[in-house]
mmCIF file with all atom_site columns, C-alpha atoms in Angstrom:
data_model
loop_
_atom_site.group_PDB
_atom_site.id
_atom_site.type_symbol
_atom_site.label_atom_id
_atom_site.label_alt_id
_atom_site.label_comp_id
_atom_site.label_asym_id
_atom_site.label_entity_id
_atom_site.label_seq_id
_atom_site.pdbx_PDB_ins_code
_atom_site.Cartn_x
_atom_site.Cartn_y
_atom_site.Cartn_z
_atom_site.occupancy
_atom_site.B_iso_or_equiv
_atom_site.pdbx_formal_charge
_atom_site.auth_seq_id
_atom_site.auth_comp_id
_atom_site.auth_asym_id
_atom_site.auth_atom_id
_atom_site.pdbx_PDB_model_num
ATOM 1   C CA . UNK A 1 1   ? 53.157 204.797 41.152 1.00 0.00 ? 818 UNK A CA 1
ATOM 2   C CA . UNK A 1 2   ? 54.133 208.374 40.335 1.00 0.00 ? 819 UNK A CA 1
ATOM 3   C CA . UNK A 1 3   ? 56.376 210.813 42.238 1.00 0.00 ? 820 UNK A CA 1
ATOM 4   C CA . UNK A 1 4   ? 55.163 213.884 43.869 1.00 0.00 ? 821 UNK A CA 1
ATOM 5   C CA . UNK A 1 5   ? 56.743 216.436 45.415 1.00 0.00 ? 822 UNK A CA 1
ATOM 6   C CA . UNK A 1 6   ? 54.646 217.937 48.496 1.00 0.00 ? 823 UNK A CA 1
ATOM 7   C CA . UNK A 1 7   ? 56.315 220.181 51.168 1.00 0.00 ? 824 UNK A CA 1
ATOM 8   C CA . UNK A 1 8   ? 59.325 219.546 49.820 1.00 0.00 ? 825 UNK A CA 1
ATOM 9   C CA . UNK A 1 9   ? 59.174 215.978 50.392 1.00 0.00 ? 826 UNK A CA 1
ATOM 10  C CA . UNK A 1 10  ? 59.126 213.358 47.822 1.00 0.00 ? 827 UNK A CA 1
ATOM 11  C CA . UNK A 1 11  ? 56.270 210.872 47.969 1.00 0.00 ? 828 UNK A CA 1
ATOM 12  C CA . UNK A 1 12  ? 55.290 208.137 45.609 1.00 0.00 ? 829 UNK A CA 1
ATOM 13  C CA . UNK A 1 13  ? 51.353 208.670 44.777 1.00 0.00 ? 830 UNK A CA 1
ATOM 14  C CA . UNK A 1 14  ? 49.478 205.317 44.043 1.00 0.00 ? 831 UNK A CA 1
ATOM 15  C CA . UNK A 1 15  ? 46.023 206.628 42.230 1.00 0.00 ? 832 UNK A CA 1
ATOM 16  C CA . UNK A 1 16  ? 43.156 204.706 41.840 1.00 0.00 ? 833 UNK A CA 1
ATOM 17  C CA . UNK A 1 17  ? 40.907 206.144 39.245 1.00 0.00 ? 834 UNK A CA 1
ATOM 18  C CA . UNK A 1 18  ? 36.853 204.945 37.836 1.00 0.00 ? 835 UNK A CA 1
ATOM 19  C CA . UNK A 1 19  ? 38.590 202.538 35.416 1.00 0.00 ? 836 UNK A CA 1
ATOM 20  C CA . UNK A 1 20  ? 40.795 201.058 37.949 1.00 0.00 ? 837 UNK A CA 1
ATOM 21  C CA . UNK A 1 21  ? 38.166 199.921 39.478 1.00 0.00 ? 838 UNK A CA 1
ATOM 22  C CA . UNK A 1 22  ? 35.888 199.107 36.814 1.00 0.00 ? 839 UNK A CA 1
ATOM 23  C CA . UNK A 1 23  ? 38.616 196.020 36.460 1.00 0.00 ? 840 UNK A CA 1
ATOM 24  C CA . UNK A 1 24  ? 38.836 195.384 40.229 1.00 0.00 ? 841 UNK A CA 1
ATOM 25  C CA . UNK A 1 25  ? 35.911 195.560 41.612 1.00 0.00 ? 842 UNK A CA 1
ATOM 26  C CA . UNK A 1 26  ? 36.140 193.622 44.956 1.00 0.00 ? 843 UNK A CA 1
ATOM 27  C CA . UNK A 1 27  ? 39.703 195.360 45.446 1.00 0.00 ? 844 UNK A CA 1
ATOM 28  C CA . UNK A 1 28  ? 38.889 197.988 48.489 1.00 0.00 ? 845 UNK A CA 1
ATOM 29  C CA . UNK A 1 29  ? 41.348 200.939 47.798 1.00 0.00 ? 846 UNK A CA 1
ATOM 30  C CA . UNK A 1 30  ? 41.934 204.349 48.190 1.00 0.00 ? 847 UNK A CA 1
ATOM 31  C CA . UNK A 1 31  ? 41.495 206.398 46.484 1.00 0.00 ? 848 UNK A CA 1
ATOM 32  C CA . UNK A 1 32  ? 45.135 207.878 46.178 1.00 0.00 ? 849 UNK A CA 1
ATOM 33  C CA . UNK A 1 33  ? 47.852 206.097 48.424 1.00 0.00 ? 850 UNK A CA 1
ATOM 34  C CA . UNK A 1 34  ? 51.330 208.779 49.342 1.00 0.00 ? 851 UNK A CA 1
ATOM 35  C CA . UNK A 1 35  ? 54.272 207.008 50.951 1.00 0.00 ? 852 UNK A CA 1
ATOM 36  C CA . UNK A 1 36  ? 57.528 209.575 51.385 1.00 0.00 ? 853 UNK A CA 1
ATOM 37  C CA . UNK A 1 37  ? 60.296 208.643 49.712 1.00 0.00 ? 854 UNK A CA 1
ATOM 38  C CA . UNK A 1 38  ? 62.743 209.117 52.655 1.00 0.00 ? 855 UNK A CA 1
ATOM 39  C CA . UNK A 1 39  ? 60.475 206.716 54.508 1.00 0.00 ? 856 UNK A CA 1
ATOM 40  C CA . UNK A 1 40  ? 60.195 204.059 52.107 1.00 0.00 ? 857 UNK A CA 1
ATOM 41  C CA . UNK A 1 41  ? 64.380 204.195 51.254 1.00 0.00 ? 858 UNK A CA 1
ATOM 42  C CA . UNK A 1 42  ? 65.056 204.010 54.732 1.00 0.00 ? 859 UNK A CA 1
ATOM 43  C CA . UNK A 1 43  ? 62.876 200.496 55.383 1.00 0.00 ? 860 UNK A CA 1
ATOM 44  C CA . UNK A 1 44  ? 64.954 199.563 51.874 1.00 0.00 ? 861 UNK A CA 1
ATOM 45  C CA . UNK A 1 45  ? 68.292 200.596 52.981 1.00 0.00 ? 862 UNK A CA 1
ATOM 46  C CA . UNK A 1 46  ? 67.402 198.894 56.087 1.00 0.00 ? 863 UNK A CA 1
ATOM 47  C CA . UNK A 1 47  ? 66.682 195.671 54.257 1.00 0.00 ? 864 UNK A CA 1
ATOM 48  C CA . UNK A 1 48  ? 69.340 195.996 51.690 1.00 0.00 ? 865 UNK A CA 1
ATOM 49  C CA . UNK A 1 49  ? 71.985 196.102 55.000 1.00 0.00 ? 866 UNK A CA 1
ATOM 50  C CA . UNK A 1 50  ? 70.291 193.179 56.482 1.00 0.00 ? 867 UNK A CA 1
ATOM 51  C CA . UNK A 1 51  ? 70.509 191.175 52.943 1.00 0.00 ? 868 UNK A CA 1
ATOM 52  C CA . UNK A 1 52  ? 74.548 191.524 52.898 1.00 0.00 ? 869 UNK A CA 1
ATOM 53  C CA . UNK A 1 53  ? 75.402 191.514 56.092 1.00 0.00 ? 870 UNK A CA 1
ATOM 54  C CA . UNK A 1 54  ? 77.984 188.990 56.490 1.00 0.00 ? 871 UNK A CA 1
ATOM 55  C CA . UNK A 1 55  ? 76.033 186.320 58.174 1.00 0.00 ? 872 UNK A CA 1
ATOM 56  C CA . UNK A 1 56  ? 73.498 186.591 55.057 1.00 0.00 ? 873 UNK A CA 1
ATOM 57  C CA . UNK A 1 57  ? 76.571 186.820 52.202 1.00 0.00 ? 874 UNK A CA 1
ATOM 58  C CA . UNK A 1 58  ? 76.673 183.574 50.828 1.00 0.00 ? 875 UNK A CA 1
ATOM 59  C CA . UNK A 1 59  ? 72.880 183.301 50.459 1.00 0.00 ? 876 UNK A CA 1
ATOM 60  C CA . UNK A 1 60  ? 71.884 186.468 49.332 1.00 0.00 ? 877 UNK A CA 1
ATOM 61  C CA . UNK A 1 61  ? 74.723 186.010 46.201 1.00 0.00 ? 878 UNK A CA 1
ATOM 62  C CA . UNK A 1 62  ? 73.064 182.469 45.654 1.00 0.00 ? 879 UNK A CA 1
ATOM 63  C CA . UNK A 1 63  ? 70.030 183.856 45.229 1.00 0.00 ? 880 UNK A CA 1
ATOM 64  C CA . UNK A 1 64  ? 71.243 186.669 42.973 1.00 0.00 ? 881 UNK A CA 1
ATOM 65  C CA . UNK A 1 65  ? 72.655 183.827 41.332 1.00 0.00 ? 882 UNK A CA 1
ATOM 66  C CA . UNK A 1 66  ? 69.613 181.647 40.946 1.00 0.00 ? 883 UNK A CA 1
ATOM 67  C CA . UNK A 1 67  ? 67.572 184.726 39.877 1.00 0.00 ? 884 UNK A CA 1
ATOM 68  C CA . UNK A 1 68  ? 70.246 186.227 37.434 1.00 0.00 ? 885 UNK A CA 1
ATOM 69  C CA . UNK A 1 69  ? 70.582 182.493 35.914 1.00 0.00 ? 886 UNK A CA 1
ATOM 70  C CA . UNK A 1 70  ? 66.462 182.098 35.512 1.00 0.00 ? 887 UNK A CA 1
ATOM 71  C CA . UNK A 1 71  ? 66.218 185.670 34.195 1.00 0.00 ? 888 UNK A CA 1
ATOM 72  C CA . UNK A 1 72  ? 68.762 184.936 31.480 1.00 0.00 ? 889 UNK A CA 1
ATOM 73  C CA . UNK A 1 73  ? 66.994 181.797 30.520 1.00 0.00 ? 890 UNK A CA 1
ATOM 74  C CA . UNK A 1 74  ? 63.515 183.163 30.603 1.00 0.00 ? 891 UNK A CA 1
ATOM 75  C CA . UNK A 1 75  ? 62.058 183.441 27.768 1.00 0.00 ? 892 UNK A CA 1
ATOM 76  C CA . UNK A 1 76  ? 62.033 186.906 25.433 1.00 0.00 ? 893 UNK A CA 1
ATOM 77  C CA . UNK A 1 77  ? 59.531 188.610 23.928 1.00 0.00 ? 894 UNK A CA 1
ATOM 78  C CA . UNK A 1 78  ? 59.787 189.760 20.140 1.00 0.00 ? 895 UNK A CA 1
ATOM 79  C CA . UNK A 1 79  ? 58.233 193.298 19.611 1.00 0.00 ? 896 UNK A CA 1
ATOM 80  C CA . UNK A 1 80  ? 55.320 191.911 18.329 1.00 0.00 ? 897 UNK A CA 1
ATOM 81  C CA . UNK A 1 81  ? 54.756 189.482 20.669 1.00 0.00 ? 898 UNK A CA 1
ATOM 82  C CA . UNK A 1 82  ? 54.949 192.408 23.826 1.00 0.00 ? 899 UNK A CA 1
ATOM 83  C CA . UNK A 1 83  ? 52.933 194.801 21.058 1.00 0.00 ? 900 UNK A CA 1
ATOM 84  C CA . UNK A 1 84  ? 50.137 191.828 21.147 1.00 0.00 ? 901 UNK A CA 1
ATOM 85  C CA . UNK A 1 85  ? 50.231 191.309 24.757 1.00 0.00 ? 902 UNK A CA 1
ATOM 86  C CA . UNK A 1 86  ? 49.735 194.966 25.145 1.00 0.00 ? 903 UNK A CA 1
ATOM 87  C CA . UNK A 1 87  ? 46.919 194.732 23.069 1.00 0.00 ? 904 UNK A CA 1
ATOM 88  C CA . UNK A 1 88  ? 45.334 192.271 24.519 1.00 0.00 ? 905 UNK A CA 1
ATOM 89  C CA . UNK A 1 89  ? 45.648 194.072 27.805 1.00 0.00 ? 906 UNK A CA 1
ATOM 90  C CA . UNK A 1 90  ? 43.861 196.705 26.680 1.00 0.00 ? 907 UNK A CA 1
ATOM 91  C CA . UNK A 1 91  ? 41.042 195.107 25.074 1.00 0.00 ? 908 UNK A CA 1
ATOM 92  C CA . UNK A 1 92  ? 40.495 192.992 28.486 1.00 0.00 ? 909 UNK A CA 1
ATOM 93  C CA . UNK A 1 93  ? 40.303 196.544 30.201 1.00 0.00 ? 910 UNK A CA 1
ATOM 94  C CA . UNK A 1 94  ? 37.631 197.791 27.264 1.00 0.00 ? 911 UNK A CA 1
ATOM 95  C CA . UNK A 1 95  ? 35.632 194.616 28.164 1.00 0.00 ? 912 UNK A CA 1
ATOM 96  C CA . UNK A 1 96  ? 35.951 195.342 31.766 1.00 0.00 ? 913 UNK A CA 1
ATOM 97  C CA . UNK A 1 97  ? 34.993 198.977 31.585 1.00 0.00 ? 914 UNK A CA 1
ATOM 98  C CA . UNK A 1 98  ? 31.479 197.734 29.131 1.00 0.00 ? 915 UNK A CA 1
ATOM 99  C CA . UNK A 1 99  ? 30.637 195.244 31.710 1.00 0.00 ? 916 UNK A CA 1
ATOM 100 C CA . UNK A 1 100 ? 30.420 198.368 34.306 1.00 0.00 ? 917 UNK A CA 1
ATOM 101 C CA . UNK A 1 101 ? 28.800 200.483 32.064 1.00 0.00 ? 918 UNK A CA 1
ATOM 102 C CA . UNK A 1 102 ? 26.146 197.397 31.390 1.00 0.00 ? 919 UNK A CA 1
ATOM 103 C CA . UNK A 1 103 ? 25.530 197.269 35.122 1.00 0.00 ? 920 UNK A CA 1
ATOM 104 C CA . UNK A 1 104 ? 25.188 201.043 35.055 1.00 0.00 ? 921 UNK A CA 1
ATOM 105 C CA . UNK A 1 105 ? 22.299 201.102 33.023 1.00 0.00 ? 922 UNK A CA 1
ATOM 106 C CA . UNK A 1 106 ? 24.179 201.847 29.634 1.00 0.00 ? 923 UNK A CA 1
ATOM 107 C CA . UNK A 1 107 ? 22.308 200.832 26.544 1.00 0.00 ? 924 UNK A CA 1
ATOM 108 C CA . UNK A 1 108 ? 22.447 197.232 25.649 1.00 0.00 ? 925 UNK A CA 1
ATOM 109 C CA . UNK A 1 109 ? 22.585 197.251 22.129 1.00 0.00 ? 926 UNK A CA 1
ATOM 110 C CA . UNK A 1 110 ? 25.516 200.068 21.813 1.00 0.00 ? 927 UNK A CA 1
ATOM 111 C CA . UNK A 1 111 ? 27.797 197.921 24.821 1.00 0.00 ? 928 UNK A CA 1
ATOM 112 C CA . UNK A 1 112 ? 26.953 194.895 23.072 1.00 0.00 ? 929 UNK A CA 1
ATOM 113 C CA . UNK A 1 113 ? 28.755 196.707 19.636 1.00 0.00 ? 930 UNK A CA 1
ATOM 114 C CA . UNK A 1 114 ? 31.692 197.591 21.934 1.00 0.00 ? 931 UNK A CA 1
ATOM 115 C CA . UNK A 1 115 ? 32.152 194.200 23.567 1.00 0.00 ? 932 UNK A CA 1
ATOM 116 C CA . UNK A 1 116 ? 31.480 192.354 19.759 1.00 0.00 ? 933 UNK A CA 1
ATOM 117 C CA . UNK A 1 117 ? 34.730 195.008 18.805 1.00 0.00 ? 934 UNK A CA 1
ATOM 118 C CA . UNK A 1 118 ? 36.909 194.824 21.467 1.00 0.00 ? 935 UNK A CA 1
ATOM 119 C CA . UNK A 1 119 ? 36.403 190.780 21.661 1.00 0.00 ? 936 UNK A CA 1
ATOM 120 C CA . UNK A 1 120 ? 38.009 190.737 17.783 1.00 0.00 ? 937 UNK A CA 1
ATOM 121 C CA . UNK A 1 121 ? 40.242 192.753 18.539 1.00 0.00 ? 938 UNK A CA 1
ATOM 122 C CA . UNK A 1 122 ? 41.340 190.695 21.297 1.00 0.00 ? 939 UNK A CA 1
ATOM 123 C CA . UNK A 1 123 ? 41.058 187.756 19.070 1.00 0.00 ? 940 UNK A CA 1
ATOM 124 C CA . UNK A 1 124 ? 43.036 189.157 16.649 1.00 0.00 ? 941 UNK A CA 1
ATOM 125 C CA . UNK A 1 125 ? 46.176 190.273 19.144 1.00 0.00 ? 942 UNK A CA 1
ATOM 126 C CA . UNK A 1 126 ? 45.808 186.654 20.693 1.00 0.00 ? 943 UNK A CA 1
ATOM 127 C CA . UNK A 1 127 ? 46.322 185.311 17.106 1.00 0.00 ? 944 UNK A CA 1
ATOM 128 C CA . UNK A 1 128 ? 49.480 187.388 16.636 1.00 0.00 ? 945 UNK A CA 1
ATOM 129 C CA . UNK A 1 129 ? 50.935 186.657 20.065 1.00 0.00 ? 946 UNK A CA 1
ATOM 130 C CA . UNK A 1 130 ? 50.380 182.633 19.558 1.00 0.00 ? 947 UNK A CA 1
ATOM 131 C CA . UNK A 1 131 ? 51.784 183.191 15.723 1.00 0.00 ? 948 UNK A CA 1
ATOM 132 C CA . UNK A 1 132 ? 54.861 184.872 16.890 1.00 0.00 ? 949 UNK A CA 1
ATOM 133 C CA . UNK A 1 133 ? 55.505 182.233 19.997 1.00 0.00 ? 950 UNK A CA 1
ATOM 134 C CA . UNK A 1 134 ? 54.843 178.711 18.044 1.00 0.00 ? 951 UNK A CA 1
#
């Protein structure tokens, strides 16, 4: 999401281009979403409140607890490793995007070129990413 500033409001603006939906294509959605800010902090502020209120205290800090305490354990990700993950990422979209062009009507033979390329690239990133976690 992205901030825009209409009327002098703030809204966050959810887009949902071509290639978005080349790699969800049975998710039905606009195709921009707006939701004010002043809206959306309100419902927040509202839930924040009920989250501390002092019949809620003691289990909203256990839970902050429990999730600090998991998020300090959980595993982290070497440059590489999140460089390789990006990559891989991105070739899954490629592949994605050449499936919907197939479907389109887009020449075989040049998708088939795409999808050999951005499967070794893929490859490749996966090979990094498992390197740098073993």
């Amino acid at each position: 999401m992205q901030p825009a500033t209409i009327h002098n409001h703030v809204y966050y603006r959810c887009g949902f281009n071509a290639q978005e939906q080349a790699l969800y294509p049975d998710l039905t959605h606009p195709r921009t979403v707006y939701l004010r800010e002043d809206i959306v902090c309100k419902a927040l502020d509202q839930w924040i409140a009920r989250a501390f209120a002092s019949d809620r205290l003691t289990a909203t800090i256990e839970a902050l607890a429990h999730a600090s305490a998991a998020a300090s354990t959980a595993e982290t990700r070497t440059p590489e490793q999140t460089q390789a993950r990006q990559a891989i990422k991105n070739c899954e979209r490629r592949l994605a995007r050449y499936q919907a062009a197939l479907e389109a009507g887009a020449d075989p033979t040049v998708v088939t070129q795409w999808i050999n390329d951005a499967q070794r690239d893929k490859e490749t990133a996966q090979r990094i990413h498992t390197a740098d976690t073993e």
